[in-house]
Amino acid sequence: MLIETLSVFPELFEPYVSASILGRARAAGIFDFRSYDLRDWTHDRHRTVDDEPYGGGQGMLMKAPPIFEAVRAIAGVGPKPHVVFFTPCGTPFTQAAAERLSHEERILFVCGRYEGIDERAFDLADERLSLGDYVLTGGELAALVVTDAVVRLLPGALGDEMSSVDESFATGASGGLLEYAQYTRPADFEGRGVPDVLLSGDHAKVDAWRRENAIERTCRWRPDLIASAGLTDAERERASALIERYHGLGHPDDFQPR
């Protein structure tokens, strides 16, 4: 996989992409990364990428021409990239979206700055994403978040192939639930113990406890996930009782986040 970014601050990416899991995956050839400076596609002395919005208003907007020229130039070499823009109008980014993007051969993230981007530039987008209902200074952090979430799903990136399957929100073994609670040494810390079943060595009982714990934690902290989680009929009944206990609500399918 090739991941690319287009930004007015291309230097922001390298420190993170070169470290930890991403750095090891990149060194192993699991993915490649390139960052481009949008100002390389400007043609004035000041390398201008922004201008005042028509109709007035606060701040400056990123101009459409440099973005069009840059995306066309980048996409013109090699396989066609899947072009992603970040915007509050975008689809909320989820683990399912990360899994889908992990199957792309090439992704180009276009990172906005200032008060936004000239609307016409979005004609280049194959997809619009939003990280959530808040405002960031620029799209660079969003691009790094999505890159991290996608790369860790690539075969070999984590070493242990089951690591990404058992994580929170994964659609594999965890069935869209939060991950179960985990513990390590010491077995007792300031009177806080580890559940006995985890010390038993009985793998079947450990697996059953982890499943039950994942359901309990999801009902307590993210009950909105229960409706779409892969639960058996018995587990759904248990989830209903847990949600009632924690939130005073009825059936989990009726739950709406507050």
GROMACS .gro file of C-alpha atoms in nm:
model
  258
    1MET     CA    1   0.000   0.000   0.000
    2LEU     CA    2   0.109   0.355  -0.075
    3ILE     CA    3  -0.021   0.634   0.151
    4GLU     CA    4   0.033   0.996   0.047
    5THR     CA    5  -0.056   1.333   0.194
    6LEU     CA    6  -0.096   1.676   0.037
    7SER     CA    7  -0.048   1.957   0.287
    8VAL     CA    8   0.107   2.298   0.346
    9PHE     CA    9   0.298   2.140   0.637
   10PRO     CA   10   0.441   1.816   0.491
   11GLU     CA   11   0.714   1.807   0.755
   12LEU     CA   12   0.459   1.721   1.024
   13PHE     CA   13   0.418   1.362   0.909
   14GLU     CA   14   0.762   1.207   0.904
   15PRO     CA   15   0.831   1.195   1.282
   16TYR     CA   16   0.516   0.996   1.352
   17VAL     CA   17   0.525   0.772   1.045
   18SER     CA   18   0.888   0.681   1.120
   19ALA     CA   19   0.818   0.570   1.478
   20SER     CA   20   0.678   0.262   1.651
   21ILE     CA   21   0.448   0.026   1.461
   22LEU     CA   22   0.423   0.248   1.155
   23GLY     CA   23   0.798   0.285   1.138
   24ARG     CA   24   0.854  -0.089   1.158
   25ALA     CA   25   0.584  -0.163   0.903
   26ARG     CA   26   0.730   0.092   0.666
   27ALA     CA   27   1.082  -0.047   0.709
   28ALA     CA   28   0.947  -0.395   0.637
   29GLY     CA   29   0.789  -0.277   0.313
   30ILE     CA   30   0.433  -0.335   0.430
   31PHE     CA   31   0.342   0.017   0.321
   32ASP     CA   32   0.515   0.321   0.178
   33PHE     CA   33   0.453   0.685   0.265
   34ARG     CA   34   0.507   1.013   0.082
   35SER     CA   35   0.414   1.368   0.177
   36TYR     CA   36   0.375   1.653  -0.072
   37ASP     CA   37   0.391   2.029  -0.022
   38LEU     CA   38   0.088   2.199  -0.177
   39ARG     CA   39   0.298   2.514  -0.228
   40ASP     CA   40   0.499   2.328  -0.494
   41TRP     CA   41   0.198   2.375  -0.721
   42THR     CA   42   0.169   2.753  -0.683
   43HIS     CA   43   0.305   3.004  -0.936
   44ASP     CA   44   0.349   3.333  -0.754
   45ARG     CA   45   0.644   3.471  -0.561
   46HIS     CA   46   0.478   3.416  -0.223
   47ARG     CA   47   0.362   3.060  -0.303
   48THR     CA   48   0.007   3.153  -0.209
   49VAL     CA   49  -0.242   2.875  -0.134
   50ASP     CA   50  -0.523   3.079   0.028
   51ASP     CA   51  -0.743   3.380  -0.044
   52GLU     CA   52  -1.040   3.573   0.097
   53PRO     CA   53  -1.382   3.407   0.060
   54TYR     CA   54  -1.634   3.554  -0.182
   55GLY     CA   55  -1.919   3.716   0.007
   56GLY     CA   56  -1.698   3.808   0.301
   57GLY     CA   57  -1.652   3.628   0.629
   58GLN     CA   58  -1.384   3.534   0.876
   59GLY     CA   59  -1.048   3.390   0.778
   60MET     CA   60  -0.904   3.264   0.452
   61LEU     CA   61  -0.994   2.973   0.227
   62MET     CA   62  -0.759   2.734   0.051
   63LYS     CA   63  -0.773   2.801  -0.321
   64ALA     CA   64  -0.897   2.540  -0.565
   65PRO     CA   65  -0.637   2.575  -0.846
   66PRO     CA   66  -0.329   2.455  -0.654
   67ILE     CA   67  -0.523   2.158  -0.516
   68PHE     CA   68  -0.650   2.057  -0.859
   69GLU     CA   69  -0.304   2.090  -1.012
   70ALA     CA   70  -0.138   1.896  -0.728
   71VAL     CA   71  -0.387   1.609  -0.715
   72ARG     CA   72  -0.381   1.570  -1.093
   73ALA     CA   73  -0.001   1.567  -1.097
   74ILE     CA   74   0.029   1.318  -0.812
   75ALA     CA   75  -0.244   1.091  -0.950
   76GLY     CA   76  -0.090   1.102  -1.296
   77VAL     CA   77   0.199   0.880  -1.189
   78GLY     CA   78   0.129   0.519  -1.093
   79PRO     CA   79  -0.203   0.359  -0.994
   80LYS     CA   80  -0.496   0.594  -0.945
   81PRO     CA   81  -0.515   0.693  -0.576
   82HIS     CA   82  -0.825   0.686  -0.362
   83VAL     CA   83  -0.852   1.058  -0.280
   84VAL     CA   84  -0.976   1.145   0.070
   85PHE     CA   85  -1.065   1.495   0.195
   86PHE     CA   86  -1.132   1.576   0.560
   87THR     CA   87  -1.437   1.794   0.629
   88PRO     CA   88  -1.721   1.826   0.885
   89CYS     CA   89  -1.947   1.721   0.597
   90GLY     CA   90  -1.768   1.387   0.575
   91THR     CA   91  -1.877   1.043   0.685
   92PRO     CA   92  -1.771   0.973   1.045
   93PHE     CA   93  -1.451   0.769   1.051
   94THR     CA   94  -1.497   0.427   1.212
   95GLN     CA   95  -1.312   0.099   1.243
   96ALA     CA   96  -1.521  -0.034   0.955
   97ALA     CA   97  -1.397   0.254   0.739
   98ALA     CA   98  -1.038   0.175   0.840
   99GLU     CA   99  -1.088  -0.188   0.739
  100ARG     CA  100  -1.232  -0.081   0.404
  101LEU     CA  101  -0.948   0.161   0.335
  102SER     CA  102  -0.691  -0.104   0.426
  103HIS     CA  103  -0.781  -0.279   0.100
  104GLU     CA  104  -0.696   0.023  -0.117
  105GLU     CA  105  -0.375   0.004  -0.319
  106ARG     CA  106  -0.305   0.376  -0.287
  107ILE     CA  107  -0.459   0.653  -0.075
  108LEU     CA  108  -0.405   1.028  -0.106
  109PHE     CA  109  -0.514   1.242   0.190
  110VAL     CA  110  -0.578   1.609   0.109
  111CYS     CA  111  -0.530   1.813   0.426
  112GLY     CA  112  -0.711   2.143   0.463
  113ARG     CA  113  -0.604   2.447   0.666
  114TYR     CA  114  -0.734   2.793   0.753
  115GLU     CA  115  -1.115   2.835   0.744
  116GLY     CA  116  -1.163   2.557   0.493
  117ILE     CA  117  -1.130   2.469   0.126
  118ASP     CA  118  -1.291   2.617  -0.184
  119GLU     CA  119  -1.594   2.393  -0.236
  120ARG     CA  120  -1.498   2.321  -0.596
  121ALA     CA  121  -1.188   2.129  -0.484
  122PHE     CA  122  -1.410   1.861  -0.332
  123ASP     CA  123  -1.494   1.749  -0.686
  124LEU     CA  124  -1.161   1.567  -0.668
  125ALA     CA  125  -1.263   1.360  -0.366
  126ASP     CA  126  -1.346   0.993  -0.387
  127GLU     CA  127  -1.446   1.013  -0.023
  128ARG     CA  128  -1.501   1.274   0.249
  129LEU     CA  129  -1.424   1.178   0.608
  130SER     CA  130  -1.476   1.343   0.947
  131LEU     CA  131  -1.305   1.239   1.269
  132GLY     CA  132  -1.583   1.383   1.484
  133ASP     CA  133  -1.783   1.688   1.585
  134TYR     CA  134  -1.494   1.916   1.672
  135VAL     CA  135  -1.256   2.148   1.488
  136LEU     CA  136  -0.886   2.090   1.427
  137THR     CA  137  -0.634   2.345   1.306
  138GLY     CA  138  -0.565   2.136   0.998
  139GLY     CA  139  -0.618   1.801   0.834
  140GLU     CA  140  -0.269   1.670   0.910
  141LEU     CA  141  -0.365   1.517   1.245
  142ALA     CA  142  -0.671   1.359   1.086
  143ALA     CA  143  -0.455   1.207   0.812
  144LEU     CA  144  -0.219   1.063   1.073
  145VAL     CA  145  -0.508   0.916   1.273
  146VAL     CA  146  -0.652   0.742   0.968
  147THR     CA  147  -0.308   0.628   0.852
  148ASP     CA  148  -0.239   0.472   1.192
  149ALA     CA  149  -0.576   0.297   1.202
  150VAL     CA  150  -0.534   0.164   0.847
  151VAL     CA  151  -0.171   0.051   0.863
  152ARG     CA  152  -0.217  -0.156   1.178
  153LEU     CA  153  -0.472  -0.364   0.984
  154LEU     CA  154  -0.227  -0.453   0.706
  155PRO     CA  155  -0.100  -0.812   0.721
  156GLY     CA  156   0.222  -0.829   0.920
  157ALA     CA  157   0.206  -0.474   1.060
  158LEU     CA  158   0.138  -0.587   1.417
  159GLY     CA  159   0.331  -0.910   1.411
  160ASP     CA  160   0.058  -1.098   1.601
  161GLU     CA  161  -0.215  -1.139   1.339
  162MET     CA  162  -0.486  -1.161   1.607
  163SER     CA  163  -0.391  -0.833   1.773
  164SER     CA  164  -0.615  -0.619   1.553
  165VAL     CA  165  -0.897  -0.874   1.559
  166ASP     CA  166  -0.953  -0.855   1.936
  167GLU     CA  167  -0.935  -0.476   1.968
  168SER     CA  168  -1.227  -0.250   2.049
  169PHE     CA  169  -1.467  -0.185   1.759
  170ALA     CA  170  -1.316  -0.463   1.546
  171THR     CA  171  -1.568  -0.655   1.338
  172GLY     CA  172  -1.390  -0.987   1.390
  173ALA     CA  173  -1.388  -1.193   1.708
  174SER     CA  174  -1.498  -0.905   1.929
  175GLY     CA  175  -1.811  -0.850   1.720
  176GLY     CA  176  -1.804  -0.471   1.739
  177LEU     CA  177  -1.775  -0.456   2.118
  178LEU     CA  178  -1.529  -0.271   2.334
  179GLU     CA  179  -1.227  -0.484   2.421
  180TYR     CA  180  -1.232  -0.678   2.748
  181ALA     CA  181  -1.035  -0.554   3.051
  182GLN     CA  182  -0.671  -0.664   3.064
  183TYR     CA  183  -0.422  -0.705   3.348
  184THR     CA  184  -0.053  -0.782   3.398
  185ARG     CA  185   0.184  -0.835   3.692
  186PRO     CA  186   0.159  -0.795   3.986
  187ALA     CA  187  -0.151  -1.001   4.057
  188ASP     CA  188  -0.225  -0.774   4.353
  189PHE     CA  189  -0.153  -0.402   4.352
  190GLU     CA  190  -0.252  -0.192   4.654
  191GLY     CA  191  -0.536  -0.431   4.725
  192ARG     CA  192  -0.656  -0.429   4.364
  193GLY     CA  193  -0.659  -0.786   4.240
  194VAL     CA  194  -0.685  -0.961   3.907
  195PRO     CA  195  -0.997  -1.171   3.838
  196ASP     CA  196  -0.928  -1.527   3.951
  197VAL     CA  197  -1.032  -1.677   3.618
  198LEU     CA  198  -0.741  -1.506   3.444
  199LEU     CA  199  -0.501  -1.681   3.679
  200SER     CA  200  -0.665  -2.022   3.638
  201GLY     CA  201  -0.491  -2.136   3.321
  202ASP     CA  202  -0.827  -2.260   3.187
  203HIS     CA  203  -0.836  -2.107   2.840
  204ALA     CA  204  -1.202  -2.188   2.777
  205LYS     CA  205  -1.306  -2.014   3.098
  206VAL     CA  206  -1.078  -1.719   3.015
  207ASP     CA  207  -1.237  -1.683   2.670
  208ALA     CA  208  -1.587  -1.697   2.821
  209TRP     CA  209  -1.495  -1.435   3.084
  210ARG     CA  210  -1.346  -1.205   2.821
  211ARG     CA  211  -1.659  -1.226   2.608
  212GLU     CA  212  -1.884  -1.150   2.905
  213ASN     CA  213  -1.656  -0.869   3.020
  214ALA     CA  214  -1.652  -0.712   2.673
  215ILE     CA  215  -2.032  -0.709   2.669
  216GLU     CA  216  -2.047  -0.564   3.020
  217ARG     CA  217  -1.796  -0.288   2.942
  218THR     CA  218  -1.975  -0.198   2.619
  219CYS     CA  219  -2.311  -0.177   2.796
  220ARG     CA  220  -2.158   0.045   3.063
  221TRP     CA  221  -1.942   0.279   2.855
  222ARG     CA  222  -2.072   0.261   2.496
  223PRO     CA  223  -2.427   0.121   2.496
  224ASP     CA  224  -2.484   0.275   2.153
  225LEU     CA  225  -2.265  -0.002   2.006
  226ILE     CA  226  -2.481  -0.285   2.137
  227ALA     CA  227  -2.755  -0.259   1.874
  228SER     CA  228  -2.513  -0.344   1.591
  229ALA     CA  229  -2.289  -0.584   1.787
  230GLY     CA  230  -2.281  -0.950   1.694
  231LEU     CA  231  -2.461  -1.098   1.995
  232THR     CA  232  -2.649  -1.420   2.051
  233ASP     CA  233  -3.007  -1.403   2.176
  234ALA     CA  234  -2.892  -1.487   2.529
  235GLU     CA  235  -2.620  -1.221   2.516
  236ARG     CA  236  -2.869  -0.963   2.395
  237GLU     CA  237  -3.097  -1.040   2.687
  238ARG     CA  238  -2.802  -0.999   2.921
  239ALA     CA  239  -2.712  -0.671   2.750
  240SER     CA  240  -3.066  -0.541   2.799
  241ALA     CA  241  -3.042  -0.606   3.173
  242LEU     CA  242  -2.701  -0.440   3.195
  243ILE     CA  243  -2.812  -0.131   3.007
  244GLU     CA  244  -3.116  -0.105   3.230
  245ARG     CA  245  -2.888  -0.127   3.535
  246TYR     CA  246  -2.637   0.132   3.414
  247HIS     CA  247  -2.860   0.371   3.223
  248GLY     CA  248  -3.221   0.304   3.320
  249LEU     CA  249  -3.311   0.226   2.961
  250GLY     CA  250  -3.504  -0.046   2.789
  251HIS     CA  251  -3.403  -0.265   2.496
  252PRO     CA  252  -3.052  -0.191   2.359
  253ASP     CA  253  -3.188  -0.150   2.007
  254ASP     CA  254  -3.381   0.151   2.135
  255PHE     CA  255  -3.076   0.321   2.285
  256GLN     CA  256  -2.971   0.659   2.149
  257PRO     CA  257  -2.647   0.824   2.267
  258ARG     CA  258  -2.702   1.114   2.506
   0.00000   0.00000   0.00000
